[in-house]
JSON list of C-alpha atoms in Angstrom, two decimals:
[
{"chain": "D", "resi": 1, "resn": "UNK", "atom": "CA", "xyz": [3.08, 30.38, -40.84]},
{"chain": "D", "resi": 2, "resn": "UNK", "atom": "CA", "xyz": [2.88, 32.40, -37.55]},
{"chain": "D", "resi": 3, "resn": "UNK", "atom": "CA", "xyz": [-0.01, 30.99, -36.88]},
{"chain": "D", "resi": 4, "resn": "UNK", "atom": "CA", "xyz": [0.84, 27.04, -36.30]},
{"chain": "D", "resi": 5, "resn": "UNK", "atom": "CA", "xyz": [3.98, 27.96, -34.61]},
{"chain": "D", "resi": 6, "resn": "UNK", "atom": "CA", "xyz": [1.94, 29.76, -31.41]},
{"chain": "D", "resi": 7, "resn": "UNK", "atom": "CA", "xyz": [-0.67, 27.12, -31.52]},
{"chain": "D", "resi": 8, "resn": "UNK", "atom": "CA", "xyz": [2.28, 24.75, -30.98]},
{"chain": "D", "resi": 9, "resn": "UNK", "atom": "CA", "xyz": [3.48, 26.93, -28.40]},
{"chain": "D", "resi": 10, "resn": "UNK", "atom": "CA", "xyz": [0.43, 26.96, -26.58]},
{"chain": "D", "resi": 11, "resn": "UNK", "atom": "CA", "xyz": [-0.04, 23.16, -26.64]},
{"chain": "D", "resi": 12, "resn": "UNK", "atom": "CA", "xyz": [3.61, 22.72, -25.08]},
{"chain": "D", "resi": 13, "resn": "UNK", "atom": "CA", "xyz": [2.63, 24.94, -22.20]},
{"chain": "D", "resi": 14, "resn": "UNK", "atom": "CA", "xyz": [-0.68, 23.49, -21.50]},
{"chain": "D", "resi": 15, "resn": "UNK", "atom": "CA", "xyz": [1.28, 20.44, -21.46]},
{"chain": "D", "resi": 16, "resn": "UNK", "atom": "CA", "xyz": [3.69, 21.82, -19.40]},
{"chain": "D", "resi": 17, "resn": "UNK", "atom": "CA", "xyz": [1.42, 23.15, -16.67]},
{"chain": "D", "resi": 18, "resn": "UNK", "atom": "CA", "xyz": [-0.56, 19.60, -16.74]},
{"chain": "D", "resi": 19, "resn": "UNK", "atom": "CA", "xyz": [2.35, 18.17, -15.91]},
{"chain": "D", "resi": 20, "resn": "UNK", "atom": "CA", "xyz": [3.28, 20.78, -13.00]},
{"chain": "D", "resi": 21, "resn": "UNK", "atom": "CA", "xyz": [-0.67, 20.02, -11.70]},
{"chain": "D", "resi": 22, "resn": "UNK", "atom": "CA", "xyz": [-0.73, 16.06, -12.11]},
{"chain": "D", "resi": 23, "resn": "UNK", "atom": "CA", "xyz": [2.66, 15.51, -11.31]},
{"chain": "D", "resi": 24, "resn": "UNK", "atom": "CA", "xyz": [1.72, 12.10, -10.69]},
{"chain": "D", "resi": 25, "resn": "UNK", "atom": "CA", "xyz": [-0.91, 11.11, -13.17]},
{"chain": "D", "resi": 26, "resn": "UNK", "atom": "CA", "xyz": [1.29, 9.39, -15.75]},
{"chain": "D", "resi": 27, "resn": "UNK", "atom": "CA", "xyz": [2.73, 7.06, -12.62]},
{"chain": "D", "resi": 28, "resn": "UNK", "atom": "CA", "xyz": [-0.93, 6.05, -11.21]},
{"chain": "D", "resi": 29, "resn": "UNK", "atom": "CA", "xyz": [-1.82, 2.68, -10.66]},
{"chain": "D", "resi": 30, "resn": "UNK", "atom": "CA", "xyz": [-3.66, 0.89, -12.83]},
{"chain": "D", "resi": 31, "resn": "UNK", "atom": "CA", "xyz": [-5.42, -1.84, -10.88]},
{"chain": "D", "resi": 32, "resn": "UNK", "atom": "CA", "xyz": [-7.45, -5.08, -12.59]},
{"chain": "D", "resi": 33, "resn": "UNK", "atom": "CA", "xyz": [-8.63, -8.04, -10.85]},
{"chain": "D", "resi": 34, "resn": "UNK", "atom": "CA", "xyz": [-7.23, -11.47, -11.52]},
{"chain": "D", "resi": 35, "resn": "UNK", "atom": "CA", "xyz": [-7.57, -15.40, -9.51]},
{"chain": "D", "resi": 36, "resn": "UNK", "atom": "CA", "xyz": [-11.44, -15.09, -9.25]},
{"chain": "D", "resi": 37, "resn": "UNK", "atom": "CA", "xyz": [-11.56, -11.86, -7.81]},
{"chain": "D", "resi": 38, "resn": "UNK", "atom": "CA", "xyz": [-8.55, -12.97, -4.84]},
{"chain": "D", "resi": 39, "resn": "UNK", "atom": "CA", "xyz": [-5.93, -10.97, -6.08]},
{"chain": "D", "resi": 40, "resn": "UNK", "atom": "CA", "xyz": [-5.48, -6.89, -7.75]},
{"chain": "D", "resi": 41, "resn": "UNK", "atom": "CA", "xyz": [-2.57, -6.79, -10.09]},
{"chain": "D", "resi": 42, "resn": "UNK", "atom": "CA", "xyz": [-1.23, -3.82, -10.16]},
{"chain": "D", "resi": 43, "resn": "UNK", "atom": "CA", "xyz": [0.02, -2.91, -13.88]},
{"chain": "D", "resi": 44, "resn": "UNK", "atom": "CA", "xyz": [2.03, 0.06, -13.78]},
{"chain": "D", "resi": 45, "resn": "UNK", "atom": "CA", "xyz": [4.19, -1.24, -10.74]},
{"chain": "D", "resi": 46, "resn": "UNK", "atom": "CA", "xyz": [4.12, -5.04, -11.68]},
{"chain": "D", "resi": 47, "resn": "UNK", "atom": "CA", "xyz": [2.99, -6.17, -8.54]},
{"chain": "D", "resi": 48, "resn": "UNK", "atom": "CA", "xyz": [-0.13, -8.04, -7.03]},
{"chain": "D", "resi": 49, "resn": "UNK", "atom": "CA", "xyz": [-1.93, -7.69, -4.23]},
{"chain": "D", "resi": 50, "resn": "UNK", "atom": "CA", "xyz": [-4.11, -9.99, -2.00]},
{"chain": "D", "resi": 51, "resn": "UNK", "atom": "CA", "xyz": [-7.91, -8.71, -2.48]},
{"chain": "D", "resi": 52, "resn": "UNK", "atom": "CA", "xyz": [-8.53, -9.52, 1.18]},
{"chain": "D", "resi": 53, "resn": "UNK", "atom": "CA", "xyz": [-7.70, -6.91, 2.97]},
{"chain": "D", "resi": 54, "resn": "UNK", "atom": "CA", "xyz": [-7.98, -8.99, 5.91]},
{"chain": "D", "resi": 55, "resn": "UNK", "atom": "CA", "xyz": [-7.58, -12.48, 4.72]},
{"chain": "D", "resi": 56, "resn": "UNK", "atom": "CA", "xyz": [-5.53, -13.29, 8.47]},
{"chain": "D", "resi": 57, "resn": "UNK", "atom": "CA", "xyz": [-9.32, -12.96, 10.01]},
{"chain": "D", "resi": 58, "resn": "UNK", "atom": "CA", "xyz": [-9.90, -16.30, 7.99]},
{"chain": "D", "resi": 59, "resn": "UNK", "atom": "CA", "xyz": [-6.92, -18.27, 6.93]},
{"chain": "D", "resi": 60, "resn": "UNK", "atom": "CA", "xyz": [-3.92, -18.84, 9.53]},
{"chain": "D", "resi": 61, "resn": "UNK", "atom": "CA", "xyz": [-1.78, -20.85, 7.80]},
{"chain": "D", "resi": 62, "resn": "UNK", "atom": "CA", "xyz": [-1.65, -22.68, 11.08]},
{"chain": "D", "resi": 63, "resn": "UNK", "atom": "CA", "xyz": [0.16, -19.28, 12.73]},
{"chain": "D", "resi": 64, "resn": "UNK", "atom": "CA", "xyz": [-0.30, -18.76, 16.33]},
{"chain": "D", "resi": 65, "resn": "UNK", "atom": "CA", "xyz": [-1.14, -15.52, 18.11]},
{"chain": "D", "resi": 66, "resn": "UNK", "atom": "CA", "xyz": [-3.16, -13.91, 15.37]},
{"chain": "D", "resi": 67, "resn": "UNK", "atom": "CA", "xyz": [-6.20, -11.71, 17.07]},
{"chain": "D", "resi": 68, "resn": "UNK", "atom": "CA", "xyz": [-9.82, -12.87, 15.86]},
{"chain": "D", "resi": 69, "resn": "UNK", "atom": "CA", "xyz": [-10.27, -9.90, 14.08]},
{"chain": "D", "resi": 70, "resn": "UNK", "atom": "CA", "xyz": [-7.30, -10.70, 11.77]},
{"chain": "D", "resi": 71, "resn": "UNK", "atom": "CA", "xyz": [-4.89, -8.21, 13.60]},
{"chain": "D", "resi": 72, "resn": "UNK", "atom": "CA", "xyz": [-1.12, -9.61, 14.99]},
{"chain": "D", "resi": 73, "resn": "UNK", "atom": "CA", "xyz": [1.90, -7.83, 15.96]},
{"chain": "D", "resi": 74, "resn": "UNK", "atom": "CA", "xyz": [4.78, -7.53, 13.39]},
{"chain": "D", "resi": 75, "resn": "UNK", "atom": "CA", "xyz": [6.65, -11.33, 14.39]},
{"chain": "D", "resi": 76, "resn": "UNK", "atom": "CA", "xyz": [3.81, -12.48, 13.92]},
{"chain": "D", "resi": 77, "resn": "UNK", "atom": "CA", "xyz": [2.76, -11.19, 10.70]},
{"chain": "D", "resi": 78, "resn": "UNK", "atom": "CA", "xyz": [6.15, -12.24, 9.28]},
{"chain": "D", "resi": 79, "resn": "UNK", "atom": "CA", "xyz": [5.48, -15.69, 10.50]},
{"chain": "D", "resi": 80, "resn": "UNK", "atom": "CA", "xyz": [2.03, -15.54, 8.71]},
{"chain": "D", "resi": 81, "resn": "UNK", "atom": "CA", "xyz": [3.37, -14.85, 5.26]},
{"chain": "D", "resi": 82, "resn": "UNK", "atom": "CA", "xyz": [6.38, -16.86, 5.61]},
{"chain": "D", "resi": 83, "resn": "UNK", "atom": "CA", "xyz": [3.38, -19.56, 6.17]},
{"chain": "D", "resi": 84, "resn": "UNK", "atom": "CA", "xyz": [1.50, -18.20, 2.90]},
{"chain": "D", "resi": 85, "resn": "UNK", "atom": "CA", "xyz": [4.76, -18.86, 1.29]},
{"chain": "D", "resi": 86, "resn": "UNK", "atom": "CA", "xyz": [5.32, -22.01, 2.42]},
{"chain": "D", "resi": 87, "resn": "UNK", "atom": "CA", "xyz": [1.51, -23.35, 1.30]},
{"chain": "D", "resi": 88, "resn": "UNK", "atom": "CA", "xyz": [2.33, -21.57, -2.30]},
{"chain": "D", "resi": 89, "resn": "UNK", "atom": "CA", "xyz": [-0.70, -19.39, -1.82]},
{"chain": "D", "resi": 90, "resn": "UNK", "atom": "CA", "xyz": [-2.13, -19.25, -4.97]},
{"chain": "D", "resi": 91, "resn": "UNK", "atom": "CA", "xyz": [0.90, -20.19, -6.84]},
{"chain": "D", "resi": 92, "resn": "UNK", "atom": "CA", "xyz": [3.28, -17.75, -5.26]},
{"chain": "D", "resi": 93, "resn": "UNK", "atom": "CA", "xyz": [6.28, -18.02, -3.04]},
{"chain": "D", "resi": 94, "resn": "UNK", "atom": "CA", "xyz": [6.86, -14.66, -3.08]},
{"chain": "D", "resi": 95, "resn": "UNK", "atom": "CA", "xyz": [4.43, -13.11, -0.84]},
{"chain": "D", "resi": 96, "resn": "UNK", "atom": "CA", "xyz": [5.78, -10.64, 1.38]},
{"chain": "D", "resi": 97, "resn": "UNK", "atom": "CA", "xyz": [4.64, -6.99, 3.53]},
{"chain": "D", "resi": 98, "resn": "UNK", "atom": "CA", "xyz": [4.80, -4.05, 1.61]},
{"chain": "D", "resi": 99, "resn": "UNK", "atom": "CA", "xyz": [7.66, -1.72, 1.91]},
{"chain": "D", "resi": 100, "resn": "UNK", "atom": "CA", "xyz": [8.31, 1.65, 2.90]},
{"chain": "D", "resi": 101, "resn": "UNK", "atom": "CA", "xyz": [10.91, 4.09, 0.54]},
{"chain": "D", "resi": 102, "resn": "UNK", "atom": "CA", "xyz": [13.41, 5.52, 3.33]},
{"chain": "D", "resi": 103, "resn": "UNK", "atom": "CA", "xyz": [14.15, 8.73, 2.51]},
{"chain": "D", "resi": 104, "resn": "UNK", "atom": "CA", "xyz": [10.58, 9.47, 0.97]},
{"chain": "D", "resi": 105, "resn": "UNK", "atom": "CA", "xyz": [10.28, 13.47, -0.03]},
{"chain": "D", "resi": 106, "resn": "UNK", "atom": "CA", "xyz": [6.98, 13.25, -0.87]},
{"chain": "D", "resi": 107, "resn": "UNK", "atom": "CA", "xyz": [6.15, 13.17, 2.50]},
{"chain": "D", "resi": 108, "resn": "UNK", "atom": "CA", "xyz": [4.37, 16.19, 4.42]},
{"chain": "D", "resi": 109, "resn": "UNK", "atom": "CA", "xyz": [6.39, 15.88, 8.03]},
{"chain": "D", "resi": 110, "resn": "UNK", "atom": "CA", "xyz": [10.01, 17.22, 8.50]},
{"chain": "D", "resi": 111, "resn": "UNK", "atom": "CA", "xyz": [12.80, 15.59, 8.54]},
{"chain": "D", "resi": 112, "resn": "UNK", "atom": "CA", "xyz": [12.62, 14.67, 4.94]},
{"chain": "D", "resi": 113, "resn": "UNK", "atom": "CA", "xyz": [15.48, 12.09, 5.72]},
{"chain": "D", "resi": 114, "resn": "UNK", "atom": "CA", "xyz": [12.92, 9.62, 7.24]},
{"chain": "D", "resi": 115, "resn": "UNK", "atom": "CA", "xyz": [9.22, 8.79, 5.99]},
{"chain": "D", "resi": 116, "resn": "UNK", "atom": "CA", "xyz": [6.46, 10.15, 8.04]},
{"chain": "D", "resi": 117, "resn": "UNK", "atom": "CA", "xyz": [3.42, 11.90, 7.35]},
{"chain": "D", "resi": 118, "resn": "UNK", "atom": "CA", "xyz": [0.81, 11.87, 4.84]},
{"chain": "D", "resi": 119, "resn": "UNK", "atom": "CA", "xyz": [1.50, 11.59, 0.99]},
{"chain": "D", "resi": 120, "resn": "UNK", "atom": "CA", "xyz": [3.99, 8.81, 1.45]},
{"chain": "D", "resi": 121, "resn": "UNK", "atom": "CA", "xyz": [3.61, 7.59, -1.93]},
{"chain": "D", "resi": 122, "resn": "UNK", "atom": "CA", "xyz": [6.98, 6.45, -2.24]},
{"chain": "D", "resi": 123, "resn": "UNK", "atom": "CA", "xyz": [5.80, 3.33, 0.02]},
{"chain": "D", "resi": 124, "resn": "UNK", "atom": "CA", "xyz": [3.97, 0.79, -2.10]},
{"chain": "D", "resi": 125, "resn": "UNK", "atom": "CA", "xyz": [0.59, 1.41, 1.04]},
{"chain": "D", "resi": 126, "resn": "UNK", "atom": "CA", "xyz": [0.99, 4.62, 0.01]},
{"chain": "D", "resi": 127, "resn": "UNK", "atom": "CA", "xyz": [0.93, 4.87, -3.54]},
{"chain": "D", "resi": 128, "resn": "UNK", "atom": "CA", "xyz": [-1.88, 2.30, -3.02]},
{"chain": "D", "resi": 129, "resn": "UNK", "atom": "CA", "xyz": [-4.04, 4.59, -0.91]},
{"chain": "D", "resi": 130, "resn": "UNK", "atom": "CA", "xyz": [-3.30, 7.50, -2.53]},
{"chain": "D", "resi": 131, "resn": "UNK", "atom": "CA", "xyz": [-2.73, 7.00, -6.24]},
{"chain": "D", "resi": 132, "resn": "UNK", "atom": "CA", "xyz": [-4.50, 3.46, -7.18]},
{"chain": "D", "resi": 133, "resn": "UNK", "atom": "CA", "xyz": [-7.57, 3.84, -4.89]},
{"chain": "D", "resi": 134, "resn": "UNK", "atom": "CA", "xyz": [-7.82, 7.46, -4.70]},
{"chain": "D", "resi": 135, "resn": "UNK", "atom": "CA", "xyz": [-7.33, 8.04, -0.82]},
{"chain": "D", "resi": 136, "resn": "UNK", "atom": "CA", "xyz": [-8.12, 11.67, 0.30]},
{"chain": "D", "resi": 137, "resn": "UNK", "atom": "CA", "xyz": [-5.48, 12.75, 3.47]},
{"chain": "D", "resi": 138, "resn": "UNK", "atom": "CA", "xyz": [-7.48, 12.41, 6.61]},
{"chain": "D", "resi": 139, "resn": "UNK", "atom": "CA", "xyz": [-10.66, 9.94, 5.45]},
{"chain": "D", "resi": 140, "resn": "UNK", "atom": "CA", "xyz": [-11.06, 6.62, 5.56]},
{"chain": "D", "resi": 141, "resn": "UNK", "atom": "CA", "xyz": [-10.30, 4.94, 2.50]},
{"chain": "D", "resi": 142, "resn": "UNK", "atom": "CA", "xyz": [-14.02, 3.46, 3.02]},
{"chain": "D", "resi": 143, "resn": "UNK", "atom": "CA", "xyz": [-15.70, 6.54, 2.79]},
{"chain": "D", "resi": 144, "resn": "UNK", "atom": "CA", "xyz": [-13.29, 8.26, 0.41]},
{"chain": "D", "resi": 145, "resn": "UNK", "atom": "CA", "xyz": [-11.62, 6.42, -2.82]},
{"chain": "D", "resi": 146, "resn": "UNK", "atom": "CA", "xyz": [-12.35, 5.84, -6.87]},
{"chain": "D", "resi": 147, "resn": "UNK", "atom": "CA", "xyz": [-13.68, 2.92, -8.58]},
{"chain": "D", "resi": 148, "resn": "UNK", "atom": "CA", "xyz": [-10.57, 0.21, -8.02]},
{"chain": "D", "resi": 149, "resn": "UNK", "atom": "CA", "xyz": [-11.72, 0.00, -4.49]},
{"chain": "D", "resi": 150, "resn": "UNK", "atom": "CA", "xyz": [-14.10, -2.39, -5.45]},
{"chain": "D", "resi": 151, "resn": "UNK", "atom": "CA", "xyz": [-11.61, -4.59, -6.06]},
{"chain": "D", "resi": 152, "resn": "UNK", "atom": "CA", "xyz": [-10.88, -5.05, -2.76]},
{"chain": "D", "resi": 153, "resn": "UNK", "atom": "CA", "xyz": [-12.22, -6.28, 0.37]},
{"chain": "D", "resi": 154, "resn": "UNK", "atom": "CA", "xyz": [-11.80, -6.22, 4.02]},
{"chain": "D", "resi": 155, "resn": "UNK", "atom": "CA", "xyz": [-10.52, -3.25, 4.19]},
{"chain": "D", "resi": 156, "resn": "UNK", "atom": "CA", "xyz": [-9.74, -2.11, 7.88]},
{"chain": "D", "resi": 157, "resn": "UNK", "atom": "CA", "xyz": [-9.79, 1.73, 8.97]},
{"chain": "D", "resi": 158, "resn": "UNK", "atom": "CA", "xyz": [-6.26, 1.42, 10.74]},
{"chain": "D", "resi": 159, "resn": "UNK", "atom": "CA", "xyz": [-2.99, 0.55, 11.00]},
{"chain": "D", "resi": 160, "resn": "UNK", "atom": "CA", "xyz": [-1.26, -1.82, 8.75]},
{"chain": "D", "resi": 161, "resn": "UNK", "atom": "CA", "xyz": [2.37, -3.59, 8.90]},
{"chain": "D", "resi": 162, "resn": "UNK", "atom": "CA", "xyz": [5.25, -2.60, 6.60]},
{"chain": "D", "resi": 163, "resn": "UNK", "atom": "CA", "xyz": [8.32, -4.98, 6.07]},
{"chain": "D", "resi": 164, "resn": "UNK", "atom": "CA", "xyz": [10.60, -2.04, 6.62]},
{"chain": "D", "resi": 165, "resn": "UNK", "atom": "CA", "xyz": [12.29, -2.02, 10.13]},
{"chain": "D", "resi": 166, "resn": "UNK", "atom": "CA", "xyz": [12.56, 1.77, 11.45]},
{"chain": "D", "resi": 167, "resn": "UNK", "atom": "CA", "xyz": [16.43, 1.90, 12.68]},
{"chain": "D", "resi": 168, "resn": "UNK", "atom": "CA", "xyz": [16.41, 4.45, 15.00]},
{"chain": "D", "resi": 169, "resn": "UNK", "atom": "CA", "xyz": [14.01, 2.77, 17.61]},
{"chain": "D", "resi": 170, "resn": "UNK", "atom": "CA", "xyz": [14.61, -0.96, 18.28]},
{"chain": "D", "resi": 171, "resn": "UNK", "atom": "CA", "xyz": [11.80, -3.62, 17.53]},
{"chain": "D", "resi": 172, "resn": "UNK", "atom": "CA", "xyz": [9.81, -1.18, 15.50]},
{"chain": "D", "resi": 173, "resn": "UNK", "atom": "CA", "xyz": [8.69, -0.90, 11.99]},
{"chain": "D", "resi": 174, "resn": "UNK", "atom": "CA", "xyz": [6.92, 1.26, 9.67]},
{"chain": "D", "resi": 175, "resn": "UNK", "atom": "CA", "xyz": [2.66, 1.53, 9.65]},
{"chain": "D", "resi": 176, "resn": "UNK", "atom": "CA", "xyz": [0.72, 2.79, 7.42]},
{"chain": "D", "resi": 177, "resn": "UNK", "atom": "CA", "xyz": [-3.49, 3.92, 8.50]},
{"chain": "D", "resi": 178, "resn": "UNK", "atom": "CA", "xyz": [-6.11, 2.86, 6.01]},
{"chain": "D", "resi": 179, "resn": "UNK", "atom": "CA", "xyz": [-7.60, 5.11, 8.17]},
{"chain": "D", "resi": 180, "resn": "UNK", "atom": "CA", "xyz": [-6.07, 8.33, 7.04]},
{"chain": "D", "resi": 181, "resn": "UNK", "atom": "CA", "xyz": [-3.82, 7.90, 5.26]},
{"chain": "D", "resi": 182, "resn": "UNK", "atom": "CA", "xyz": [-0.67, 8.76, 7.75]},
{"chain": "D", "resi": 183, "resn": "UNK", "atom": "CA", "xyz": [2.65, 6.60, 7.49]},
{"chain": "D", "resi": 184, "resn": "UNK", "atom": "CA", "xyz": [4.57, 6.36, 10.65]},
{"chain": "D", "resi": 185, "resn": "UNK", "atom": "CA", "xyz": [6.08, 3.68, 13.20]},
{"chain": "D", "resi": 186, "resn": "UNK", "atom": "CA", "xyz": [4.73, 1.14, 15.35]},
{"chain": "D", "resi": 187, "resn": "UNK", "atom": "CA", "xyz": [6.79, -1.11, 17.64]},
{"chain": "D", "resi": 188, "resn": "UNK", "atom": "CA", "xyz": [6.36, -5.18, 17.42]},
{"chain": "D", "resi": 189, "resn": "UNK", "atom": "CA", "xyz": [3.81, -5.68, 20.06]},
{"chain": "D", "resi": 190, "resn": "UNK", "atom": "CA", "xyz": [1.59, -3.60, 18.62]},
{"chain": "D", "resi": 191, "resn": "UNK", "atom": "CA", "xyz": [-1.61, -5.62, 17.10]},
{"chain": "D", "resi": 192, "resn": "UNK", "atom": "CA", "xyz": [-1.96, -3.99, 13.15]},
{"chain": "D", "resi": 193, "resn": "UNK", "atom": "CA", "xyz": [-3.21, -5.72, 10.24]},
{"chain": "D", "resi": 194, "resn": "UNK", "atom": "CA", "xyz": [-1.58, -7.09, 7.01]},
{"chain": "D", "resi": 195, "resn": "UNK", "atom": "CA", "xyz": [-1.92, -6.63, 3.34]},
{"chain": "D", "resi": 196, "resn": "UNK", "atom": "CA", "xyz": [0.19, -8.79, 1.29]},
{"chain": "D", "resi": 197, "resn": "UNK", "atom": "CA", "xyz": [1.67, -8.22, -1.68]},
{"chain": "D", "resi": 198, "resn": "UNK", "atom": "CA", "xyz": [3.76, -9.63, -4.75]},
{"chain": "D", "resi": 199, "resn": "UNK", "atom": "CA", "xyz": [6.30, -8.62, -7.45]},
{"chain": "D", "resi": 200, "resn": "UNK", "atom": "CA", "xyz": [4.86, -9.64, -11.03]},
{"chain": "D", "resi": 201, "resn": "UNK", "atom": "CA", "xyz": [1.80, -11.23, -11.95]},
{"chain": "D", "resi": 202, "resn": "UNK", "atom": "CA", "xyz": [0.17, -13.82, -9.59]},
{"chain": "D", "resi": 203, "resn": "UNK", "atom": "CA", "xyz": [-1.53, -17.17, -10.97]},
{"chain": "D", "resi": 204, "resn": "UNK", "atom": "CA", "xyz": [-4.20, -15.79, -13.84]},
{"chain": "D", "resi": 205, "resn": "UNK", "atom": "CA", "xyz": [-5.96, -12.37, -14.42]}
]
């Protein structure tokens, strides 16, 4: 009888320590493609993203001021997917900029009470980059990432817009690099690009 007891033992810790190394691994994204290939629903976190990475280089929605190379500041960008909204892109009214978790402990810069840094995977860019496409800190997600990158297109080695407003410095909002995977702030002027995204399931997968 002694035996089965330690081999249960010893199956509890390796579990145990599995979960201290992969803290994250049962929350990772699970990423499948759906609309023809336009859109990457995201199953563990219910939400869908646009596969175009840059789609704003192509489609304006008739929105002024966006840069030929897809990149606007942040007015802009708000206009632009209020726009996308407004056609029903795709059968969705819900499109929107991704947001940013304030606090976010995950983290690596101090003070912990705000979100900069790199392994911001409390911010839906960030659990992108990191956990569904398998970002490395400090590579370009186009050099370094897993199979779901595929899925994607477009994808720019730089800044992109968050819908979160950063309080303590007027007209600015929170960035996240594609880049490198660092999360910090940008003020409105600044020309970044724009991933949209939205809750549930969009149109067919």
């Amino acid at each position: 009888m002694g035996k089965p007891i330690v081999a249960a033992r010893i199956a509890v810790a390796v579990l145990a320590l599995a979960a201290a190394i992969f803290p994250f691994a049962s929350a990772r994204a699970a990423l499948v493609a759906g609309n023809k290939g336009q859109t990457v629903y995201d199953t563990t976190h219910d939400a869908t993203w646009l596969s175009d990475a840059n789609f704003a280089a192509t489609k304006s929605f008739g929105v002024k001021g966006i840069n030929p190379d897809g990149s606007m500041g942040w007015t802009t960008a708000q206009e632009w997917i209020a726009a996308m909204n407004a056609a029903n892109y795709l059968g969705s009214s819900r499109w929107s900029l991704p947001t940013t978790k304030l606090p976010d402990d995950g983290c690596s810069q101090n003070p912990k009470s705000a979100a900069f840094g790199y392994f911001c995977t409390g911010s839906e860019m960030g659990e992108l980059y990191y956990d569904g496409l398998g970002g490395v800190k400090g590579s370009t997600i186009q050099l370094t990432h897993n199979g779901s990158y595929s899925l994607f297109k477009n994808f720019q080695p730089y800044l992109y817009w968050s819908a979160t407003l950063w309080p303590r410095v007027p007209n600015s909002a929170f960035s996240f690099s594609f880049g490198n995977g660092f999360q910090g702030t940008n003020v409105f002027a600044n020309d970044m690009y724009v991933l949209p995204v939205a809750p549930g399931k969009v149109g067919s997968q």
